[in-house]
Amino acid sequence: MILAWIILLLMGTGFLAWLTSRWSDILPRIISLAGTLLFLGVVLYLWFTHSASAVPSGNAAAGAWIIHYTHSWIPAFGIHIILAADGLSLLMLLLTAFLGVLSVLVSWKEIKTRVGFFHFNLLFILAGITGVFVSLDLFLFYFSWEVMLIPMYFLISIWGYENRTYAAGKFFLFTQASGLLMFLSILGLYFVHGRSTGVYTFDYEALKGTVLSQPTAFLLMLGFAAAFLVKLSTVPFHSWLPDAHTQAPTAGSVLLAGLLLKTGAYGIIRFVLPLFPQASQQFAPAAMILGVISILYGAKLAYAQTDLKRLVAYISVSHMGFILLGIYAFNQIAMQGVIMQMVAHAISTGGLFIIVGALHARIQTREIGQMGGLWTQVPKMGAMGLLFVLASLGLPGLGNFIAEILILTGSFMASKILTIIAAVGFIAATLYSLRIMQKVFYGTVLKKWEITDFGFREMIVMGSLAIVIIWLGLFPNSILNATQQMVQGIVQQVNITVNGPQNANTLQNASR
Amino acid sequence: MITGPDIRSLLPIEILAGGMVITMLGVALKRNPTLTFICTLITLAASFLSVLFIWPAKPHAIGDLFLVDRFGCYFQALVLLSAFVVTLFSQISLKNFFPGKRKEEYYLLLLLATLGGATMVISTHFISFFIGLEILNISLYTLISYYRERPKAIEAGLKYLILAAMSSAFLLFGMALVYALTGTLSFQGLAATTFRHDSVSLTILITGIGLMITGMGFKLALVPFHMWAPDIYEGASSPISAFIATVSKGAMLAVLLRFFATADLFGFKKLMLVFTVIAILSMLGGNLLALRQNNIKRMLAYSSIAHFGYVLVAFIAGTGLGTQAASFYLTAYIITILAAFSLITLMSRSDNEATDIEDYAGLFWKKPVLATLLSITLLSLAGIPLTAGFMGKFYLLTSGVGKGNWLLAFTLVISSVIGLYYYLRFIFAMMRTDGQNFPIDSRPSYSSLTGLLVLSLLGAAVIWLGVYPAWLIRLVGSLT
């Protein structure tokens, strides 16, 4: 029930923010901040009360939900409102709430027009994302999946930069088209399950046991994978991402990079692997190759960009490649790395987007060629920039390092060649990351800008991000422990279905 | 011999016809547009209530001509509700565009057209079906060109006259062929004789039904019989366009569903192939043609071509889930499209109708309430969650995938992605700022508060069906 209340809280706050914008511009901001802070508080409470029970207990039974809520919705089709959370969902909710608060804060000065409607959209995106992370009914999941698109479309197309119409339309068409393919797959699964058991339902737990013939399973799996790979901006389907990220307002970029991309990874872990374990095994080589291509291609394009925001966007493409590689390695180490990467990437890229947004607000350009030697002017911004650039190139001690090392260690067991090629991505990451520092903050002063450094509000935002990224680097166990049970369950399930229990055990032992 | 229960079952139609005669007498005594308007509303409301009153527990057949069952009554209720809303907005539209005389006949024709539609949906015989259709058609010729001072009205009326007459001819010829073969004009009789034929008579039968499909396809504006739709939608006033999109098309769809179910024609592979081709062409054609439209009425016309293509996906799925899905989708579509055309009526000024995309530029900042309602409407047409259109599309896809029609399901998905583009175009136009800061119209120039109220109700219904559709699914599930 608490999960339903969280979603209603976000929607209600959104409506309230919109209504109050009639009277003042500051009211919607305060209301949204209060709403998201309350959201964060509730999720933190859940995290601390439940993470203790999520500690691995040896017997990893997948489906041990911490919170579970069921309510009938459309009984004629067996559609229920099933909201549930395990360690992974809670972690994602925590991330959602944290970035939600930050995105309200970073929009404080940046958004000056239609403030009420902006916050309405912002909170509806958060509500949709929350729905995605906790829905266990496939129909409800698709419903939430779509709900987060419309407000994001508005966010980009109203408050975006110069080329916003094009970017918003592209974003919408890509995600909508792939989402509908997933919907067809959901319906296909629904009917196959209904025909074989006589029970027509969209319940995830029930559908998980559906017996599928191999070609059917593969086709249905592809429908799901289409939606998630597009969201994850895997290389052949990535072209919406640089446009959408570049044109979106800062809060939009933070949410896109931090949360929307993660829904793709979450979808694969939560739905594709458990629902189609065998088909996923078949798909794994292709997916891992796509992942490696994304890593290298994203890095190459990032290095070639002259638009700072576009550069950061391509970093996302590269980092998402690691996620794909890790998921399809099918072992616990890589999967833990993936979850770590989801969080670390959200924080580091979010930080970079906020810095770019702040720079853009001050000098009205995103062209790297126009910047240079800014450190002396804005030392605080420069220091923060250095921290997040180092994070995204994978410096030990920061979150991304842990994530990428875990992923590569795990994927090495699955495919040595691909892992070796993927490791080249580290070098590329160093190149594009240091280029940011070199061209923007160090180097010769190309143009004399009169700009102010980070203020108090911005330092709170950046400071909290900095604390989290360092925390992730130093104490990764706090996250790894919470999700270990869930990860173990899924990895075991995939391997058991394919190799039989014996093999899975050896793999498990190997990964320990 | 007409019996008491027969009279009771036909109550809605009797009330419509009687109310019309009384209204006409009233007009003969004293011409007063307001009085006529109120009489029309009362007639429609009374007829609607009588549908609820006679809501049949089991089907009641009146000879071969009519079958009063839940299915028929449900569609009658839809027809009457749509006519009610159309009448309300007609009054606003007439006041704006037609300040002079000649208002009374409009309402009479509207009642007559509604009578035609209400007759069609319960008919189970070619004669009753054709009479209903012609009553509807002939009233529509006049209604479309009613504002004859407006530039495109006469053109639209004439176009509709010629094409509708031709499609009626096709329909009649088809009926004649079927009659020649089977010796009966009732849908039921056709089912009884269908499978007793050799291949030659089967060819004649399929030819006959094929010709009828042409006639019906014209009324539903399915590709390739769709050319008239955009011109007529544009030329007619918005309420009349809404009437065509809801009553006329809805009644025809009901007849089509009933005809194929009663005459048991779903088994004919060739006919289903024809419908599959028509459905695919309509879905893709309608959406592609709508892409570059700057005129919202033409855009809605093309989109309605596509929407009836979607409905055919459910139709092809056959009785049971298919009929339910079609009924559900039609209901959702009717509510949505009524809201859309009502909005155009409210947006219009007395000198011209607000049809161009430029009329909607920046609407979000000028009239947030209307803009929000129009966005809900367009998003529902596009089939986005939280709206009725999404649930409808889900229902259609379920029926299509349930029968294994993957080709149709894929086409539906692809064409609705194409469709998104032009709906979003209009929504985006409403969000445009053009660099200027529009002040919010604090004193709205809504020509009618009633209109706004009804519109809000329609908008609320769209959202309600999108969030909690269980009751309507139960209702359409109990129809067949």
JSON list of C-alpha atoms in Angstrom, two decimals, chain B residues 343-420:
[
{"chain": "B", "resi": 343, "resn": "LEU", "atom": "CA", "xyz": [-13.94, 21.93, -28.79]},
{"chain": "B", "resi": 344, "resn": "ILE", "atom": "CA", "xyz": [-13.63, 23.20, -32.33]},
{"chain": "B", "resi": 345, "resn": "THR", "atom": "CA", "xyz": [-17.13, 24.61, -32.01]},
{"chain": "B", "resi": 346, "resn": "LEU", "atom": "CA", "xyz": [-16.25, 26.38, -28.78]},
{"chain": "B", "resi": 347, "resn": "MET", "atom": "CA", "xyz": [-13.02, 27.73, -30.22]},
{"chain": "B", "resi": 348, "resn": "SER", "atom": "CA", "xyz": [-14.70, 29.16, -33.29]},
{"chain": "B", "resi": 349, "resn": "ARG", "atom": "CA", "xyz": [-15.55, 32.78, -33.69]},
{"chain": "B", "resi": 350, "resn": "SER", "atom": "CA", "xyz": [-18.58, 34.00, -35.55]},
{"chain": "B", "resi": 351, "resn": "ASP", "atom": "CA", "xyz": [-16.76, 34.78, -38.79]},
{"chain": "B", "resi": 352, "resn": "ASN", "atom": "CA", "xyz": [-15.02, 31.46, -39.29]},
{"chain": "B", "resi": 353, "resn": "GLU", "atom": "CA", "xyz": [-14.43, 28.12, -37.66]},
{"chain": "B", "resi": 354, "resn": "ALA", "atom": "CA", "xyz": [-11.16, 27.56, -35.87]},
{"chain": "B", "resi": 355, "resn": "THR", "atom": "CA", "xyz": [-9.78, 24.86, -38.13]},
{"chain": "B", "resi": 356, "resn": "ASP", "atom": "CA", "xyz": [-6.23, 25.88, -38.91]},
{"chain": "B", "resi": 357, "resn": "ILE", "atom": "CA", "xyz": [-3.35, 24.74, -36.77]},
{"chain": "B", "resi": 358, "resn": "GLU", "atom": "CA", "xyz": [-2.42, 28.40, -36.34]},
{"chain": "B", "resi": 359, "resn": "ASP", "atom": "CA", "xyz": [-5.70, 29.03, -34.54]},
{"chain": "B", "resi": 360, "resn": "TYR", "atom": "CA", "xyz": [-4.40, 26.74, -31.82]},
{"chain": "B", "resi": 361, "resn": "ALA", "atom": "CA", "xyz": [-0.93, 28.22, -31.49]},
{"chain": "B", "resi": 362, "resn": "GLY", "atom": "CA", "xyz": [-0.15, 29.05, -27.91]},
{"chain": "B", "resi": 363, "resn": "LEU", "atom": "CA", "xyz": [-3.57, 27.89, -26.73]},
{"chain": "B", "resi": 364, "resn": "PHE", "atom": "CA", "xyz": [-2.00, 26.40, -23.61]},
{"chain": "B", "resi": 365, "resn": "TRP", "atom": "CA", "xyz": [-1.09, 29.83, -22.42]},
{"chain": "B", "resi": 366, "resn": "LYS", "atom": "CA", "xyz": [-4.22, 31.60, -23.63]},
{"chain": "B", "resi": 367, "resn": "LYS", "atom": "CA", "xyz": [-6.94, 29.17, -22.61]},
{"chain": "B", "resi": 368, "resn": "PRO", "atom": "CA", "xyz": [-5.37, 26.49, -20.44]},
{"chain": "B", "resi": 369, "resn": "VAL", "atom": "CA", "xyz": [-8.64, 24.67, -19.77]},
{"chain": "B", "resi": 370, "resn": "LEU", "atom": "CA", "xyz": [-9.57, 24.23, -23.41]},
{"chain": "B", "resi": 371, "resn": "ALA", "atom": "CA", "xyz": [-6.00, 23.35, -24.32]},
{"chain": "B", "resi": 372, "resn": "THR", "atom": "CA", "xyz": [-5.82, 20.70, -21.61]},
{"chain": "B", "resi": 373, "resn": "LEU", "atom": "CA", "xyz": [-9.08, 19.20, -22.80]},
{"chain": "B", "resi": 374, "resn": "LEU", "atom": "CA", "xyz": [-7.93, 19.16, -26.41]},
{"chain": "B", "resi": 375, "resn": "SER", "atom": "CA", "xyz": [-4.64, 17.56, -25.36]},
{"chain": "B", "resi": 376, "resn": "ILE", "atom": "CA", "xyz": [-6.51, 14.83, -23.50]},
{"chain": "B", "resi": 377, "resn": "THR", "atom": "CA", "xyz": [-8.64, 14.28, -26.58]},
{"chain": "B", "resi": 378, "resn": "LEU", "atom": "CA", "xyz": [-5.70, 14.09, -28.95]},
{"chain": "B", "resi": 379, "resn": "LEU", "atom": "CA", "xyz": [-3.73, 11.84, -26.61]},
{"chain": "B", "resi": 380, "resn": "SER", "atom": "CA", "xyz": [-6.74, 9.55, -26.39]},
{"chain": "B", "resi": 381, "resn": "LEU", "atom": "CA", "xyz": [-6.95, 9.40, -30.17]},
{"chain": "B", "resi": 382, "resn": "ALA", "atom": "CA", "xyz": [-3.26, 8.58, -30.20]},
{"chain": "B", "resi": 383, "resn": "GLY", "atom": "CA", "xyz": [-3.87, 5.84, -27.64]},
{"chain": "B", "resi": 384, "resn": "ILE", "atom": "CA", "xyz": [-1.70, 7.05, -24.79]},
{"chain": "B", "resi": 385, "resn": "PRO", "atom": "CA", "xyz": [-2.22, 5.60, -21.28]},
{"chain": "B", "resi": 386, "resn": "LEU", "atom": "CA", "xyz": [-4.55, 7.27, -18.79]},
{"chain": "B", "resi": 387, "resn": "THR", "atom": "CA", "xyz": [-7.03, 7.86, -21.61]},
{"chain": "B", "resi": 388, "resn": "ALA", "atom": "CA", "xyz": [-9.91, 5.82, -23.03]},
{"chain": "B", "resi": 389, "resn": "GLY", "atom": "CA", "xyz": [-8.12, 5.44, -26.36]},
{"chain": "B", "resi": 390, "resn": "PHE", "atom": "CA", "xyz": [-5.35, 3.42, -24.73]},
{"chain": "B", "resi": 391, "resn": "MET", "atom": "CA", "xyz": [-7.74, 0.94, -23.17]},
{"chain": "B", "resi": 392, "resn": "GLY", "atom": "CA", "xyz": [-9.58, 0.70, -26.48]},
{"chain": "B", "resi": 393, "resn": "LYS", "atom": "CA", "xyz": [-6.40, -0.01, -28.37]},
{"chain": "B", "resi": 394, "resn": "PHE", "atom": "CA", "xyz": [-5.41, -2.58, -25.77]},
{"chain": "B", "resi": 395, "resn": "TYR", "atom": "CA", "xyz": [-8.77, -4.28, -26.27]},
{"chain": "B", "resi": 396, "resn": "LEU", "atom": "CA", "xyz": [-8.35, -4.27, -30.06]},
{"chain": "B", "resi": 397, "resn": "LEU", "atom": "CA", "xyz": [-4.83, -5.66, -29.88]},
{"chain": "B", "resi": 398, "resn": "THR", "atom": "CA", "xyz": [-5.98, -8.31, -27.43]},
{"chain": "B", "resi": 399, "resn": "SER", "atom": "CA", "xyz": [-8.71, -9.44, -29.80]},
{"chain": "B", "resi": 400, "resn": "GLY", "atom": "CA", "xyz": [-6.34, -9.40, -32.78]},
{"chain": "B", "resi": 401, "resn": "VAL", "atom": "CA", "xyz": [-3.48, -11.22, -31.06]},
{"chain": "B", "resi": 402, "resn": "GLY", "atom": "CA", "xyz": [-5.97, -13.63, -29.47]},
{"chain": "B", "resi": 403, "resn": "LYS", "atom": "CA", "xyz": [-6.97, -14.81, -32.95]},
{"chain": "B", "resi": 404, "resn": "GLY", "atom": "CA", "xyz": [-3.35, -14.90, -34.06]},
{"chain": "B", "resi": 405, "resn": "ASN", "atom": "CA", "xyz": [-3.71, -12.04, -36.55]},
{"chain": "B", "resi": 406, "resn": "TRP", "atom": "CA", "xyz": [-0.15, -10.87, -36.08]},
{"chain": "B", "resi": 407, "resn": "LEU", "atom": "CA", "xyz": [-0.02, -9.03, -39.38]},
{"chain": "B", "resi": 408, "resn": "LEU", "atom": "CA", "xyz": [-2.97, -6.85, -38.39]},
{"chain": "B", "resi": 409, "resn": "ALA", "atom": "CA", "xyz": [-1.61, -6.34, -34.89]},
{"chain": "B", "resi": 410, "resn": "PHE", "atom": "CA", "xyz": [1.75, -5.22, -36.27]},
{"chain": "B", "resi": 411, "resn": "THR", "atom": "CA", "xyz": [0.09, -2.88, -38.75]},
{"chain": "B", "resi": 412, "resn": "LEU", "atom": "CA", "xyz": [-1.97, -1.41, -35.96]},
{"chain": "B", "resi": 413, "resn": "VAL", "atom": "CA", "xyz": [1.14, -0.81, -33.89]},
{"chain": "B", "resi": 414, "resn": "ILE", "atom": "CA", "xyz": [3.15, 0.70, -36.71]},
{"chain": "B", "resi": 415, "resn": "SER", "atom": "CA", "xyz": [0.35, 2.92, -37.93]},
{"chain": "B", "resi": 416, "resn": "SER", "atom": "CA", "xyz": [-0.39, 4.21, -34.46]},
{"chain": "B", "resi": 417, "resn": "VAL", "atom": "CA", "xyz": [3.24, 5.25, -34.15]},
{"chain": "B", "resi": 418, "resn": "ILE", "atom": "CA", "xyz": [2.87, 7.14, -37.42]},
{"chain": "B", "resi": 419, "resn": "GLY", "atom": "CA", "xyz": [-0.37, 8.60, -36.09]},
{"chain": "B", "resi": 420, "resn": "LEU", "atom": "CA", "xyz": [1.37, 9.92, -33.00]}
]
